[in-house]
Amino acid sequence: MTYKTLSTEDLALLPCAESDFHRIRERNNIYVDKTALIYKLAITTQKFFFSRPRRFGKTLLLSTFESLFKYGLRDFKGLAIEKLWTDKKTYPVIRLDFSDCTDFDDEDEFKEFFDEMLLKAVSNSGLVLPKTDPDLGLKTVLSRFDYLLEHAQSPLPVLLIDEYDAPLNDCLKNPELHFKVQRTLARFYSKLKKNSPNLRFLFITGICKHNTLDLFSSGNFIQDISFSTDYGSLTGYTVQEVEKYFTHYIENAAAKLHLSFDECFAKMRRYYDGFCFEMYGEQHVFSPWSVLNFLSKPKDGFRNY
């Protein structure tokens, strides 16, 4: 079978290196619809932890939650959740990206990055931190953030945390600094645990699980869904999704590499499928970063992305 080679304009529809849900939808880029699973999480008031490797869609997932809670169904036309979501409220969304708190040389620099991150995230949410008040113990940004959550009013804020473990992973080779960063972060998560009833929704992502932070010590505080059978395909692409959303791009790749569709798809599975994140090992997913990179430049061949 002969396949049509796609034009540059067609290939631009691939959301390569894009993790902002609103921009993907606004530009009519391909979005692999995960919103039925997102609905199952967002409809609850539970608090979740979700671990995945880098470049596996965690930031896009948080961006999707942010859009849903902040703007309702504005960006979800034609997606599965459009017929499911009935919550007419919108919520202040505090979104923290701990990758902004890396590349520090000492504890003071880390705390400076940490404070800047909190200040920026609260400001972007539309909420206002209380002013410094030594009489109330509001001396630091963290104490003021704690006070903000403790006195949250309806609609309760949504808190989304990306790469929660980035600062700790960044200083693994410096045990003394690692301990100091760990101590600051443990205080932060302790305050989150105390204020969890005042959050409409909490979702935390990372690449590994640091038990030293006391984040996972209380089962009723946060639910680890990293290896849940229900959410094994929350990020990553299933075989069915790759076939549904990327058929024309696989045909394009097959034409450029002088392969049949089946041969090309089989090679894609061999190179990029094989990740499994549920305890029974029944469902594999493709690496989205690898799939998008391969399909955007198939002439480069089946590289390890």
Coordinates of C-alpha atoms in Angstrom, one line a residue:
M1 CA 0.0 0.0 0.0
T2 CA 1.2 3.5 -0.8
Y3 CA 0.8 6.2 1.8
K4 CA 0.6 9.9 1.3
T5 CA 3.5 11.9 2.8
L6 CA 2.1 14.6 5.1
S7 CA 3.0 18.3 4.6
T8 CA 4.8 20.4 7.2
E9 CA 1.5 22.1 8.0
D10 CA -0.1 18.7 8.8
L11 CA 2.8 17.8 11.1
A12 CA 2.5 21.0 13.0
L13 CA -0.7 19.5 14.6
L14 CA 1.5 17.3 16.7
P15 CA 1.9 18.8 20.2
C16 CA 5.7 18.4 20.4
A17 CA 7.3 19.9 23.5
E18 CA 3.9 21.5 24.5
S19 CA 2.6 20.8 28.0
D20 CA 0.0 23.6 28.2
F21 CA -3.5 22.2 27.8
H22 CA -5.1 25.5 26.8
R23 CA -2.6 26.1 24.1
I24 CA -2.9 22.6 22.7
R25 CA -6.7 23.0 22.4
E26 CA -6.5 26.6 21.2
R27 CA -4.1 25.6 18.4
N28 CA -6.1 22.5 17.5
N29 CA -3.1 20.3 18.2
I30 CA -3.8 16.6 18.8
Y31 CA -4.9 15.9 22.3
V32 CA -5.1 12.2 23.4
D33 CA -8.3 12.3 25.4
K34 CA -7.7 11.3 29.0
T35 CA -10.6 13.3 30.4
A36 CA -12.8 10.4 31.4
L37 CA -10.1 9.3 33.8
I38 CA -9.5 13.0 34.8
Y39 CA -13.2 13.2 35.6
K40 CA -13.0 10.2 38.0
L41 CA -10.3 12.0 40.0
A42 CA -11.6 15.6 39.8
I43 CA -15.1 14.8 40.9
T44 CA -13.8 13.7 44.3
T45 CA -12.3 15.8 47.0
Q46 CA -9.5 13.3 47.7
K47 CA -5.9 14.2 47.6
F48 CA -3.6 12.3 45.2
F49 CA 0.0 11.5 44.5
F50 CA 1.1 10.3 41.1
S51 CA 4.6 9.3 40.1
R52 CA 5.9 8.9 36.5
P53 CA 9.2 9.3 34.7
R54 CA 10.3 12.6 33.2
R55 CA 8.7 13.5 29.8
F56 CA 5.7 11.3 30.6
G57 CA 2.9 13.9 30.6
K58 CA 2.7 14.9 34.2
T59 CA 2.9 18.7 33.5
L60 CA 0.2 18.4 30.8
L61 CA -2.0 16.5 33.3
L62 CA -1.7 19.2 35.9
S63 CA -2.4 21.9 33.2
T64 CA -5.6 20.0 32.3
F65 CA -6.7 19.9 35.9
E66 CA -5.9 23.6 36.2
S67 CA -8.0 24.5 33.1
L68 CA -11.0 22.4 34.4
F69 CA -11.1 23.9 37.9
K70 CA -10.2 27.4 36.8
Y71 CA -12.3 27.8 33.7
G72 CA -14.8 25.0 33.7
L73 CA -15.4 23.4 30.3
R74 CA -14.0 26.2 28.3
D75 CA -11.2 24.1 26.8
F76 CA -13.0 20.7 26.7
K77 CA -15.4 20.9 23.8
G78 CA -15.8 17.5 22.2
L79 CA -13.9 15.6 24.9
A80 CA -15.3 12.9 27.1
I81 CA -15.6 15.0 30.2
E82 CA -17.9 17.5 28.5
K83 CA -20.8 15.2 29.0
L84 CA -19.8 14.2 32.5
W85 CA -18.8 17.4 34.4
T86 CA -21.7 19.2 36.0
D87 CA -19.9 21.4 38.5
K88 CA -20.7 25.0 37.6
K89 CA -18.3 26.5 40.0
T90 CA -14.8 27.7 39.2
Y91 CA -12.0 27.6 41.8
P92 CA -8.8 29.5 42.6
V93 CA -5.9 27.2 41.5
I94 CA -2.6 27.4 43.2
R95 CA -0.1 25.6 41.0
L96 CA 3.4 25.0 42.3
D97 CA 6.3 23.9 40.1
F98 CA 9.1 22.7 42.3
S99 CA 11.5 22.5 39.3
D100 CA 11.7 26.2 39.9
C101 CA 13.5 25.4 43.1
T102 CA 16.6 23.7 41.7
D103 CA 20.2 24.7 40.9
F104 CA 20.8 26.2 44.3
D105 CA 24.1 26.3 46.1
D106 CA 23.0 26.5 49.7
E107 CA 20.0 26.4 52.0
D108 CA 19.5 30.2 51.9
E109 CA 19.3 30.2 48.1
F110 CA 16.9 27.2 48.1
K111 CA 14.6 29.1 50.6
E112 CA 14.7 32.1 48.4
F113 CA 13.6 30.1 45.4
F114 CA 11.0 28.4 47.5
D115 CA 9.5 31.7 48.7
E116 CA 9.5 33.1 45.2
M117 CA 7.6 30.1 43.9
L118 CA 4.9 30.4 46.6
L119 CA 4.5 34.1 46.1
K120 CA 4.2 33.8 42.4
A121 CA 1.7 30.8 42.5
V122 CA -0.6 32.5 45.1
S123 CA -0.5 35.7 43.0
N124 CA -1.4 33.8 39.8
S125 CA -4.3 32.1 41.6
G126 CA -6.0 35.4 42.4
L127 CA -5.6 34.9 46.1
V128 CA -3.7 37.2 48.4
L129 CA -1.3 36.2 51.1
P130 CA -1.9 37.9 54.5
K131 CA 0.7 40.6 55.4
T132 CA 3.6 39.8 57.7
D133 CA 2.4 40.0 61.3
P134 CA 4.8 38.9 64.0
D135 CA 2.1 38.9 66.6
L136 CA 0.2 36.2 64.7
G137 CA 3.4 34.3 63.9
L138 CA 3.2 35.3 60.2
K139 CA 6.9 36.0 59.8
T140 CA 7.7 33.9 56.7
V141 CA 6.1 33.2 53.3
L142 CA 5.4 29.7 54.4
S143 CA 3.6 30.8 57.6
R144 CA 1.5 33.2 55.6
F145 CA 0.7 30.5 53.1
D146 CA -0.3 28.2 55.9
Y147 CA -2.6 30.9 57.3
L148 CA -4.1 31.4 53.8
L149 CA -5.1 27.7 53.6
E150 CA -6.2 27.5 57.2
H151 CA -8.7 30.4 56.6
A152 CA -9.7 29.4 53.0
Q153 CA -13.3 30.2 52.2
S154 CA -15.7 28.8 49.6
P155 CA -14.9 28.1 46.8
L156 CA -12.0 26.2 48.4
P157 CA -8.7 26.5 46.5
V158 CA -7.3 23.7 44.3
L159 CA -3.6 22.9 44.9
L160 CA -1.5 21.3 42.1
I161 CA 2.1 20.5 42.7
D162 CA 4.5 19.5 39.9
E163 CA 7.9 17.8 40.4
Y164 CA 7.5 17.9 44.2
D165 CA 10.8 15.9 44.6
A166 CA 12.9 18.1 42.2
P167 CA 14.8 20.0 45.0
L168 CA 15.7 16.8 46.9
N169 CA 16.8 15.0 43.7
D170 CA 18.9 18.1 42.8
C171 CA 21.1 17.8 45.9
L172 CA 21.4 14.1 46.4
K173 CA 25.1 14.2 46.2
N174 CA 25.3 16.8 49.1
P175 CA 24.0 15.0 52.2
E176 CA 24.2 18.0 54.5
L177 CA 22.3 20.3 52.1
H178 CA 19.9 17.5 51.2
F179 CA 19.0 17.2 54.9
K180 CA 18.3 20.9 55.2
V181 CA 16.1 21.0 52.1
Q182 CA 14.3 17.9 53.3
R183 CA 13.6 19.6 56.7
T184 CA 12.1 22.7 55.0
L185 CA 10.0 20.6 52.6
A186 CA 8.8 18.4 55.5
R187 CA 7.5 21.5 57.3
F188 CA 5.7 22.5 54.1
Y189 CA 4.0 19.1 53.6
S190 CA 3.1 18.9 57.3
K191 CA 1.2 22.2 56.9
L192 CA -0.5 20.7 53.8
K193 CA -1.6 17.7 55.8
K194 CA -3.0 19.9 58.5
N195 CA -4.9 22.0 56.0
S196 CA -6.0 19.3 53.6
P197 CA -9.7 19.6 54.6
N198 CA -9.5 23.2 53.3
L199 CA -8.5 22.2 49.8
R200 CA -11.1 21.3 47.1
F201 CA -8.6 19.1 45.4
L202 CA -4.9 18.3 45.7
F203 CA -2.8 16.5 43.1
I204 CA 1.0 16.0 43.5
T205 CA 3.3 14.6 40.9
G206 CA 7.0 13.5 41.0
I207 CA 9.4 11.0 39.6
C208 CA 10.0 9.1 42.9
K209 CA 8.6 8.7 46.4
H210 CA 10.5 10.3 49.3
N211 CA 9.2 8.7 52.5
T212 CA 11.4 11.0 54.5
L213 CA 9.0 13.9 53.9
D214 CA 6.2 12.4 56.0
L215 CA 4.0 13.0 53.0
F216 CA 2.8 9.4 52.8
S217 CA 2.7 8.5 56.5
S218 CA -1.0 9.2 56.9
G219 CA -3.2 7.0 54.7
N220 CA -6.2 9.4 55.0
F221 CA -4.2 12.4 53.8
I222 CA -3.0 11.4 50.3
Q223 CA -3.8 8.4 48.0
D224 CA -0.9 7.1 45.9
I225 CA -2.4 6.1 42.6
S226 CA 1.0 5.6 40.8
F227 CA 0.4 1.9 40.3
S228 CA -3.4 1.8 40.4
T229 CA -5.1 -0.4 37.9
D230 CA -7.6 2.3 37.3
Y231 CA -5.0 4.9 36.3
G232 CA -2.3 2.9 34.6
S233 CA -3.0 4.8 31.3
L234 CA -3.6 8.3 32.9
T235 CA -0.4 9.4 31.1
G236 CA 1.3 7.7 28.2
Y237 CA -0.5 6.3 25.1
T238 CA -2.1 3.0 24.8
V239 CA -1.9 0.9 21.6
Q240 CA -5.5 1.8 20.9
E241 CA -4.9 5.6 21.4
V242 CA -1.8 5.6 19.1
E243 CA -3.9 3.9 16.4
K244 CA -6.8 6.2 16.9
Y245 CA -5.0 9.6 17.1
F246 CA -1.8 9.0 15.0
T247 CA -2.7 6.7 12.1
H248 CA -1.9 9.3 9.4
Y249 CA 1.4 10.1 11.0
I250 CA 2.3 6.4 11.2
E251 CA 1.4 6.2 7.5
N252 CA 3.6 9.2 6.9
A253 CA 6.5 7.6 8.8
A254 CA 6.0 4.3 7.0
A255 CA 6.2 6.0 3.6
K256 CA 9.4 7.9 4.5
L257 CA 11.1 4.8 5.9
H258 CA 9.9 2.5 3.1
L259 CA 8.0 0.3 5.5
S260 CA 4.4 -1.0 5.5
F261 CA 2.1 0.4 8.2
D262 CA 2.2 -2.8 10.2
E263 CA 6.0 -3.0 10.0
C264 CA 6.3 0.7 11.1
F265 CA 3.8 0.2 14.0
A266 CA 5.5 -3.0 15.1
K267 CA 8.9 -1.1 15.3
M268 CA 7.2 1.7 17.2
R269 CA 5.9 -0.8 19.8
R270 CA 9.4 -2.4 20.1
Y271 CA 11.1 1.0 20.7
Y272 CA 8.5 3.0 22.6
D273 CA 5.9 0.7 24.0
G274 CA 6.7 -1.3 27.1
F275 CA 6.1 1.0 30.1
C276 CA 3.7 -0.4 32.6
F277 CA 2.4 1.4 35.7
E278 CA -0.2 -0.9 37.1
M279 CA 0.4 -3.7 39.5
Y280 CA -0.9 -6.6 37.4
G281 CA 1.2 -5.7 34.3
E282 CA -1.8 -6.0 32.0
Q283 CA -1.6 -2.7 30.2
H284 CA 1.4 -1.2 28.6
V285 CA 1.7 2.4 27.4
F286 CA 3.9 4.2 24.9
S287 CA 6.2 7.0 26.0
P288 CA 4.4 10.1 24.6
W289 CA 7.7 12.1 24.3
S290 CA 9.2 9.4 22.1
V291 CA 6.1 8.9 20.0
L292 CA 5.7 12.6 19.3
N293 CA 9.4 13.0 18.5
F294 CA 9.5 10.0 16.2
L295 CA 6.4 11.0 14.3
S296 CA 7.5 14.6 13.9
K297 CA 10.8 13.6 12.2
P298 CA 10.6 9.9 11.1
K299 CA 13.5 10.3 8.7
D300 CA 15.7 10.2 11.7
G301 CA 14.6 6.7 12.3
F302 CA 13.8 4.9 15.5
R303 CA 16.0 6.8 18.0
N304 CA 16.0 6.5 21.7
Y305 CA 14.4 9.7 22.9

